[in-house]
Every structure is written in C-alpha cells, then in structure tokens.
PDB file of C-alpha atoms and ligand atoms in Angstrom:
ATOM      1  CA  MET J 273      70.996 119.020 108.639  1.00 93.00           C
ATOM      2  CA  LEU J 274      69.868 119.643 104.949  1.00 97.00           C
ATOM      3  CA  ARG J 275      66.630 122.249 104.584  1.00 98.00           C
ATOM      4  CA  VAL J 276      64.382 121.638 102.347  1.00 98.00           C
ATOM      5  CA  VAL J 277      61.752 124.181 100.329  1.00 98.00           C
ATOM      6  CA  VAL J 278      58.973 122.364  98.352  1.00 99.00           C
ATOM      7  CA  MET J 279      57.409 124.468  95.649  1.00 98.00           C
ATOM      8  CA  VAL J 280      53.980 122.413  94.558  1.00 98.00           C
ATOM      9  CA  SER J 281      51.369 123.365  92.290  1.00 98.00           C
ATOM     10  CA  GLY J 282      48.133 120.657  92.886  1.00 97.00           C
ATOM     11  CA  GLY J 283      47.147 117.193  95.117  1.00 97.00           C
ATOM     12  CA  GLY J 284      50.702 117.001  96.611  1.00 98.00           C
ATOM     13  CA  THR J 285      51.192 113.470  96.576  1.00 98.00           C
ATOM     14  CA  ASN J 286      55.377 114.167  95.701  1.00 98.00           C
ATOM     15  CA  LEU J 287      55.172 115.895  98.346  1.00 98.00           C
ATOM     16  CA  GLN J 288      53.379 113.150 100.757  1.00 98.00           C
ATOM     17  CA  ALA J 289      56.070 110.436  99.597  1.00 98.00           C
ATOM     18  CA  ILE J 290      58.681 113.137 101.869  1.00 98.00           C
ATOM     19  CA  ILE J 291      56.793 113.883 104.254  1.00 98.00           C
ATOM     20  CA  ASP J 292      56.688 110.202 104.696  1.00 98.00           C
ATOM     21  CA  SER J 293      60.615 110.105 104.365  1.00 98.00           C
ATOM     22  CA  ILE J 294      61.219 111.722 107.061  1.00 98.00           C
ATOM     23  CA  SER J 295      59.382 110.780 109.752  1.00 97.00           C
ATOM     24  CA  ALA J 296      59.864 106.907 108.571  1.00 98.00           C
ATOM     25  CA  GLY J 297      63.689 108.716 109.163  1.00 97.00           C
ATOM     26  CA  GLU J 298      64.273 107.130 106.396  1.00 97.00           C
ATOM     27  CA  ILE J 299      65.380 110.943 104.488  1.00 97.00           C
ATOM     28  CA  LYS J 300      67.780 111.958 108.191  1.00 94.00           C
ATOM     29  CA  ASN J 301      69.449 114.249 107.856  1.00 95.00           C
ATOM     30  CA  ALA J 302      67.163 116.754 105.978  1.00 97.00           C
ATOM     31  CA  GLY J 303      64.452 118.465 106.949  1.00 98.00           C
ATOM     32  CA  ILE J 304      61.077 120.208 105.258  1.00 98.00           C
ATOM     33  CA  VAL J 305      61.114 124.528 106.900  1.00 98.00           C
ATOM     34  CA  GLY J 306      58.942 125.428 104.506  1.00 98.00           C
ATOM     35  CA  VAL J 307      56.126 124.939 101.168  1.00 98.00           C
ATOM     36  CA  ILE J 308      55.625 127.268  98.684  1.00 98.00           C
ATOM     37  CA  SER J 309      52.733 127.467  96.210  1.00 98.00           C
ATOM     38  CA  ASN J 310      51.460 129.668  93.261  1.00 98.00           C
ATOM     39  CA  ASN J 311      47.775 128.210  93.646  1.00 98.00           C
ATOM     40  CA  TYR J 312      45.240 128.720  96.710  1.00 98.00           C
ATOM     41  CA  GLY J 313      43.874 126.205  98.099  1.00 97.00           C
ATOM     42  CA  VAL J 314      45.134 123.097  96.479  1.00 98.00           C
ATOM     43  CA  TYR J 315      45.460 119.641  98.661  1.00 98.00           C
ATOM     44  CA  ALA J 316      49.093 120.068  98.446  1.00 98.00           C
ATOM     45  CA  LEU J 317      48.845 122.433 101.616  1.00 98.00           C
ATOM     46  CA  GLU J 318      46.180 120.937 103.868  1.00 98.00           C
ATOM     47  CA  ARG J 319      48.936 118.349 103.612  1.00 98.00           C
ATOM     48  CA  ALA J 320      51.394 120.916 104.756  1.00 98.00           C
ATOM     49  CA  LYS J 321      49.271 121.692 107.579  1.00 98.00           C
ATOM     50  CA  LYS J 322      48.281 118.704 108.669  1.00 98.00           C
ATOM     51  CA  ALA J 323      52.394 118.064 109.741  1.00 98.00           C
ATOM     52  CA  GLY J 324      52.788 121.509 110.483  1.00 98.00           C
ATOM     53  CA  ILE J 325      55.221 123.064 108.425  1.00 98.00           C
ATOM     54  CA  GLU J 326      55.027 126.336 107.475  1.00 98.00           C
ATOM     55  CA  SER J 327      53.663 126.809 103.580  1.00 98.00           C
ATOM     56  CA  ALA J 328      52.271 130.243 101.018  1.00 98.00           C
ATOM     57  CA  VAL J 329      51.221 131.471  98.024  1.00 98.00           C
ATOM     58  CA  VAL J 330      52.815 132.879  95.913  1.00 98.00           C
ATOM     59  CA  CYS J 331      49.493 133.604  93.182  1.00 98.00           C
ATOM     60  CA  PRO J 332      49.984 134.713  89.423  1.00 97.00           C
ATOM     61  CA  LYS J 333      47.082 136.728  89.583  1.00 97.00           C
ATOM     62  CA  ASP J 334      47.857 138.485  92.732  1.00 98.00           C
ATOM     63  CA  PHE J 335      50.564 140.656  91.474  1.00 98.00           C
ATOM     64  CA  LEU J 336      50.874 142.875  87.516  1.00 97.00           C
ATOM     65  CA  ASP J 337      52.634 140.919  85.453  1.00 98.00           C
ATOM     66  CA  ARG J 338      55.302 138.077  85.701  1.00 97.00           C
ATOM     67  CA  ALA J 339      58.500 139.994  86.264  1.00 98.00           C
ATOM     68  CA  ALA J 340      57.111 140.826  89.682  1.00 98.00           C
ATOM     69  CA  PHE J 341      55.441 137.904  90.714  1.00 98.00           C
ATOM     70  CA  ASN J 342      59.409 136.859  89.759  1.00 98.00           C
ATOM     71  CA  GLU J 343      60.374 139.120  92.276  1.00 98.00           C
ATOM     72  CA  ALA J 344      57.416 137.640  94.685  1.00 98.00           C
ATOM     73  CA  LEU J 345      58.810 134.107  94.846  1.00 98.00           C
ATOM     74  CA  LEU J 346      62.202 134.730  94.818  1.00 98.00           C
ATOM     75  CA  ASP J 347      61.793 136.588  98.223  1.00 98.00           C
ATOM     76  CA  LYS J 348      59.036 133.627  99.717  1.00 98.00           C
ATOM     77  CA  VAL J 349      61.992 130.991  98.504  1.00 98.00           C
ATOM     78  CA  ASN J 350      65.046 133.228  99.834  1.00 98.00           C
ATOM     79  CA  SER J 351      63.134 134.364 103.104  1.00 98.00           C
ATOM     80  CA  TYR J 352      62.865 129.846 103.652  1.00 98.00           C
ATOM     81  CA  GLU J 353      66.966 130.037 103.435  1.00 98.00           C
ATOM     82  CA  PRO J 354      67.097 126.560 101.676  1.00 98.00           C
ATOM     83  CA  ASP J 355      69.586 123.820 100.744  1.00 98.00           C
ATOM     84  CA  LEU J 356      67.803 121.977  98.502  1.00 98.00           C
ATOM     85  CA  ILE J 357      64.093 123.935  96.655  1.00 98.00           C
ATOM     86  CA  VAL J 358      62.536 121.075  95.539  1.00 98.00           C
ATOM     87  CA  LEU J 359      60.053 121.077  92.331  1.00 98.00           C
ATOM     88  CA  ALA J 360      56.658 118.908  93.953  1.00 98.00           C
ATOM     89  CA  GLY J 361      55.060 119.090  90.623  1.00 97.00           C
ATOM     90  CA  PHE J 362      55.500 123.033  90.527  1.00 97.00           C
ATOM     91  CA  LEU J 363      53.842 124.421  86.830  1.00 94.00           C
ATOM     92  CA  VAL J 364      55.534 127.182  86.922  1.00 94.00           C
ATOM     93  CA  VAL J 365      58.625 127.913  85.232  1.00 93.00           C
ATOM     94  CA  ILE J 366      61.244 128.904  87.660  1.00 95.00           C
ATOM     95  CA  PRO J 367      62.485 132.228  87.764  1.00 95.00           C
ATOM     96  CA  GLU J 368      66.074 133.121  85.997  1.00 96.00           C
ATOM     97  CA  LYS J 369      66.437 134.794  88.438  1.00 97.00           C
ATOM     98  CA  MET J 370      66.082 131.482  90.860  1.00 98.00           C
ATOM     99  CA  ILE J 371      68.084 129.009  88.940  1.00 98.00           C
ATOM    100  CA  ASP J 372      71.290 131.780  89.261  1.00 97.00           C
ATOM    101  CA  ALA J 373      70.499 131.703  92.800  1.00 97.00           C
ATOM    102  CA  TYR J 374      70.153 128.340  93.822  1.00 98.00           C
ATOM    103  CA  GLU J 375      72.449 127.090  90.889  1.00 95.00           C
ATOM    104  CA  ASN J 376      72.649 122.826  91.233  1.00 96.00           C
ATOM    105  CA  ARG J 377      70.278 123.271  94.321  1.00 98.00           C
ATOM    106  CA  ILE J 378      67.355 122.969  92.844  1.00 98.00           C
ATOM    107  CA  ILE J 379      65.333 119.471  91.845  1.00 98.00           C
ATOM    108  CA  ASN J 380      61.951 118.485  89.906  1.00 98.00           C
ATOM    109  CA  ILE J 381      60.553 115.560  89.675  1.00 98.00           C
ATOM    110  CA  HIS J 382      58.973 115.105  86.029  1.00 98.00           C
ATOM    111  CA  PRO J 383      56.802 111.970  84.907  1.00 98.00           C
ATOM    112  CA  SER J 384      58.205 109.865  82.548  1.00 98.00           C
ATOM    113  CA  LEU J 385      62.366 108.530  81.470  1.00 98.00           C
ATOM    114  CA  ILE J 386      63.685 112.156  80.009  1.00 98.00           C
ATOM    115  CA  PRO J 387      64.393 112.805  77.057  1.00 98.00           C
ATOM    116  CA  SER J 388      60.838 110.776  76.452  1.00 98.00           C
ATOM    117  CA  PHE J 389      57.695 113.420  76.812  1.00 98.00           C
ATOM    118  CA  CYS J 390      59.205 116.113  78.642  1.00 98.00           C
ATOM    119  CA  GLY J 391      59.975 119.639  77.523  1.00 96.00           C
ATOM    120  CA  THR J 392      56.967 122.482  77.177  1.00 95.00           C
ATOM    121  CA  GLY J 393      53.660 121.417  77.581  1.00 95.00           C
ATOM    122  CA  TYR J 394      54.527 117.840  79.382  1.00 97.00           C
ATOM    123  CA  TYR J 395      53.459 118.186  82.692  1.00 96.00           C
ATOM    124  CA  GLY J 396      51.281 116.230  84.910  1.00 95.00           C
ATOM    125  CA  LEU J 397      48.717 113.893  82.323  1.00 97.00           C
ATOM    126  CA  LYS J 398      50.048 115.630  79.144  1.00 98.00           C
ATOM    127  CA  VAL J 399      52.816 112.608  79.695  1.00 98.00           C
ATOM    128  CA  HIS J 400      51.228 110.514  80.048  1.00 98.00           C
ATOM    129  CA  GLU J 401      48.874 111.021  76.339  1.00 98.00           C
ATOM    130  CA  ALA J 402      51.962 111.349  74.609  1.00 98.00           C
ATOM    131  CA  ALA J 403      53.346 108.122  75.917  1.00 98.00           C
ATOM    132  CA  LEU J 404      50.010 106.101  75.564  1.00 98.00           C
ATOM    133  CA  ALA J 405      49.673 107.846  72.071  1.00 98.00           C
ATOM    134  CA  ARG J 406      53.550 107.458  71.321  1.00 98.00           C
ATOM    135  CA  GLY J 407      52.781 103.604  72.303  1.00 98.00           C
ATOM    136  CA  VAL J 408      55.496 102.807  74.104  1.00 98.00           C
ATOM    137  CA  LYS J 409      56.169 100.080  76.265  1.00 98.00           C
ATOM    138  CA  LEU J 410      57.770 101.072  79.284  1.00 98.00           C
ATOM    139  CA  THR J 411      57.331 104.556  80.735  1.00 98.00           C
ATOM    140  CA  GLY J 412      59.022 105.718  84.368  1.00 98.00           C
ATOM    141  CA  ALA J 413      60.165 109.201  86.649  1.00 98.00           C
ATOM    142  CA  THR J 414      62.885 110.598  85.819  1.00 98.00           C
ATOM    143  CA  VAL J 415      64.432 113.286  88.968  1.00 98.00           C
ATOM    144  CA  HIS J 416      66.849 115.920  87.313  1.00 98.00           C
ATOM    145  CA  TYR J 417      68.664 118.679  88.700  1.00 98.00           C
ATOM    146  CA  VAL J 418      67.192 122.224  86.916  1.00 98.00           C
ATOM    147  CA  ASP J 419      68.663 124.750  84.630  1.00 97.00           C
ATOM    148  CA  LYS J 420      67.770 127.040  82.893  1.00 95.00           C
ATOM    149  CA  GLY J 421      66.212 124.897  80.519  1.00 95.00           C
ATOM    150  CA  THR J 422      63.363 122.954  80.994  1.00 95.00           C
ATOM    151  CA  ASP J 423      63.620 119.387  81.562  1.00 96.00           C
ATOM    152  CA  THR J 424      67.509 119.524  80.518  1.00 97.00           C
ATOM    153  CA  GLY J 425      69.372 119.120  83.682  1.00 97.00           C
ATOM    154  CA  PRO J 426      71.936 116.196  84.847  1.00 98.00           C
ATOM    155  CA  ILE J 427      69.858 113.501  86.114  1.00 98.00           C
ATOM    156  CA  ILE J 428      69.689 112.048  89.037  1.00 98.00           C
ATOM    157  CA  LEU J 429      68.138 109.182  89.248  1.00 98.00           C
ATOM    158  CA  GLN J 430      65.280 107.335  86.928  1.00 98.00           C
ATOM    159  CA  LYS J 431      63.050 104.409  87.738  1.00 98.00           C
ATOM    160  CA  ALA J 432      61.213 102.395  84.616  1.00 98.00           C
ATOM    161  CA  VAL J 433      57.555 101.809  84.889  1.00 98.00           C
ATOM    162  CA  GLU J 434      55.754  99.033  82.015  1.00 98.00           C
ATOM    163  CA  VAL J 435      53.253 100.932  80.739  1.00 98.00           C
ATOM    164  CA  LYS J 436      49.357  97.650  80.289  1.00 98.00           C
ATOM    165  CA  GLU J 437      47.192  96.685  78.043  1.00 97.00           C
ATOM    166  CA  GLY J 438      44.011  98.227  78.836  1.00 98.00           C
ATOM    167  CA  ASP J 439      46.120 101.496  80.630  1.00 98.00           C
ATOM    168  CA  THR J 440      43.853 105.094  80.634  1.00 98.00           C
ATOM    169  CA  PRO J 441      46.708 108.298  80.677  1.00 98.00           C
ATOM    170  CA  GLU J 442      44.870 108.590  85.123  1.00 98.00           C
ATOM    171  CA  ILE J 443      45.537 104.661  85.212  1.00 98.00           C
ATOM    172  CA  LEU J 444      49.132 104.840  83.944  1.00 98.00           C
ATOM    173  CA  GLN J 445      49.471 108.331  85.758  1.00 98.00           C
ATOM    174  CA  ARG J 446      49.223 106.731  89.273  1.00 98.00           C
ATOM    175  CA  ARG J 447      51.282 103.431  88.728  1.00 98.00           C
ATOM    176  CA  VAL J 448      54.564 106.675  87.402  1.00 98.00           C
ATOM    177  CA  MET J 449      53.757 108.189  90.697  1.00 98.00           C
ATOM    178  CA  GLU J 450      53.254 105.186  93.618  1.00 98.00           C
ATOM    179  CA  GLU J 451      56.626 102.537  90.649  1.00 98.00           C
ATOM    180  CA  ALA J 452      58.739 105.516  90.581  1.00 98.00           C
ATOM    181  CA  GLU J 453      57.733 109.147  91.431  1.00 98.00           C
ATOM    182  CA  TRP J 454      57.835 108.404  95.608  1.00 98.00           C
ATOM    183  CA  LYS J 455      60.150 106.418  95.948  1.00 98.00           C
ATOM    184  CA  LEU J 456      62.871 108.086  93.697  1.00 98.00           C
ATOM    185  CA  LEU J 457      61.394 112.103  95.193  1.00 98.00           C
ATOM    186  CA  PRO J 458      61.997 111.205  99.059  1.00 98.00           C
ATOM    187  CA  ALA J 459      65.488 108.500  97.424  1.00 98.00           C
ATOM    188  CA  ALA J 460      66.882 111.731  95.868  1.00 98.00           C
ATOM    189  CA  ILE J 461      66.449 113.935  98.402  1.00 98.00           C
ATOM    190  CA  SER J 462      68.122 111.472 101.411  1.00 98.00           C
ATOM    191  CA  LYS J 463      71.609 110.750  98.442  1.00 97.00           C
ATOM    192  CA  ILE J 464      72.467 115.248  98.369  1.00 97.00           C
ATOM    193  CA  ALA J 465      71.906 115.536 102.157  1.00 96.00           C
ATOM    194  CA  ASP J 466      73.828 112.407 102.948  1.00 94.00           C
ATOM    195  CA  GLU J 467      76.571 113.748 100.599  1.00 92.00           C
ATOM    196  CA  LYS J 468      76.490 117.099 102.383  1.00 88.00           C
ATOM    197  CA  GLU J 469      75.857 115.799 105.730  1.00 86.00           C
ATOM    198  CA  SER J 470      79.088 113.717 104.871  1.00 86.00           C
ATOM    199  CA  LYS J 471      81.304 116.287 103.837  1.00 81.00           C
TER     200      LYS J 471
HETATM  201  C1  GAR R 581      52.950 114.229  89.331  1.00 70.65           C
HETATM  202  O1  GAR R 581      52.727 113.890  88.968  1.00 70.65           O
HETATM  203  C2  GAR R 581      54.760 115.354  88.460  1.00 70.65           C
HETATM  204  O2  GAR R 581      55.343 114.368  88.739  1.00 70.65           O
HETATM  205  C3  GAR R 581      54.063 115.771  87.678  1.00 70.65           C
HETATM  206  O3  GAR R 581      53.050 116.490  88.494  1.00 70.65           O
HETATM  207  C4  GAR R 581      52.727 115.531  89.020  1.00 70.65           C
HETATM  208  C5  GAR R 581      51.710 116.288  90.532  1.00 70.65           C
HETATM  209  O4  GAR R 581      51.743 115.332  91.450  1.00 70.65           O
HETATM  210  N1  GAR R 581      55.331 117.747  87.333  1.00 70.65           N
HETATM  211  C6  GAR R 581      55.498 117.826  86.001  1.00 70.65           C
HETATM  212  O5  GAR R 581      54.856 117.313  85.479  1.00 70.65           O
HETATM  213  C7  GAR R 581      55.986 119.029  85.616  1.00 70.65           C
HETATM  214  N2  GAR R 581      56.765 118.862  85.011  1.00 70.65           N
HETATM  215  P1  GAR R 581      50.882 115.604  92.815  1.00 70.65           P
HETATM  216  O6  GAR R 581      51.250 117.031  93.299  1.00 70.65           O
HETATM  217  O7  GAR R 581      50.368 114.940  93.573  1.00 70.65           O
HETATM  218  O8  GAR R 581      52.523 115.234  93.370  1.00 70.65           O
END
C-alpha cells in the first residue's frame, strides 16, 4: 500500500475527493497516513478528523524563522514515512531539502492548464481571475510532479474545462474543481499507486 501524506492550507475539497475515492475503492493501492496543514482551524483538518485520519499543524508563525519552520515541516513529513506527498491546495513553498529527500514523490494540483496561469503569485482564486482577465475560452487543471521551480515539474495529468459567458472567478473555480480537480488528483494517485503495486 502506498503511504500518502496530504498537505493542505484551506478548505480541503481536494483532500475530500481523495478520501472519498479511497472509500469508494476507486483508489485501491493507497492510504492516507497523515494530513499536514500550515494553518490552524481550517476545514481540511475537520475533514481529516471525520475520516479518522491523523493530522498535524506546522504553522510558520510558531517558528523563529523560515529555516526553523522548514526543518519542522520536513521532520513532520518524515514522521509519517510517506511514499507519496500530495500537495492538495498547500500554498507554501516547499523547502528544497524536502524536494531533494522526496524526488519524484511529491505531486501538486494546480487549477489551470500549465504552462498557462502558473508560477509565482498564481494560486487559488488568482489563477481564475487571471484566466478571465485574459479571456481564455478553455482552462482546466494539472497534476504535476514538484521540482525546484514553481509549477515547472513533469506533468502527470491534465483536463480542460470550458469558460462560460458571465463566469466570475468563484464560479469558474467551482467548475474547475468539479469537472477537473476532484477527478484528476485521485486519478493521479491511483495511477502512481497501481504502478508501484505492479513493480
Ligand atoms: C485548489 O483549487 C487547488 O488547485 C489550488 O488551491 C485550491 C485548494 O482548494 N492550488 C493552487 O492554487 C496551487 N498553486 P481545496 O483546499 O478546497 O482543495
């Protein structure tokens, strides 16, 4: 079984999609061994609790500097002995040391068709605001491996989503989640888990 750690910052709808896919047997060879949030009190932590999954908060404000936070974050990740780390709306830059330690074992979901609307400053609603401002007719989501750049790692899966007349960033975000993200992220985990199982 692939040991998965999911890292979150907010509502955790992508975390929920993974939990549901495991319960439904759509993801067969993986289990979530821990959820890590950088924020206290976010709903993602509630979702983990409801599903009986261990969770932890590693918050930058609790540390003297970024280096101390990065070290604590890596220690917490290591404590779960994960095979795969899933960034499911984790809006913190991953420490280089973690990327080295878990090369090709960290994946991220991004709410656009990379290489559009990605990189530094493009996260959450800002991505959809930028897509609407540019007037694209198609957007979507991408699951990719995490390397040392921002949203530059190898692409695993992508799905396109239509932009509709009258969309607001919130409406578009919801459609991208429903039609792409919540399917794509479980599918990517399933693919990686099945590949490991068949080795
Ligand atoms: C998702 O839309 C995810 O793609 C995005 O944050 C949201 C988290 O929602 N991630 C990024 O923008 C990463 N650059 P959730 O907490 O409900 O899963």
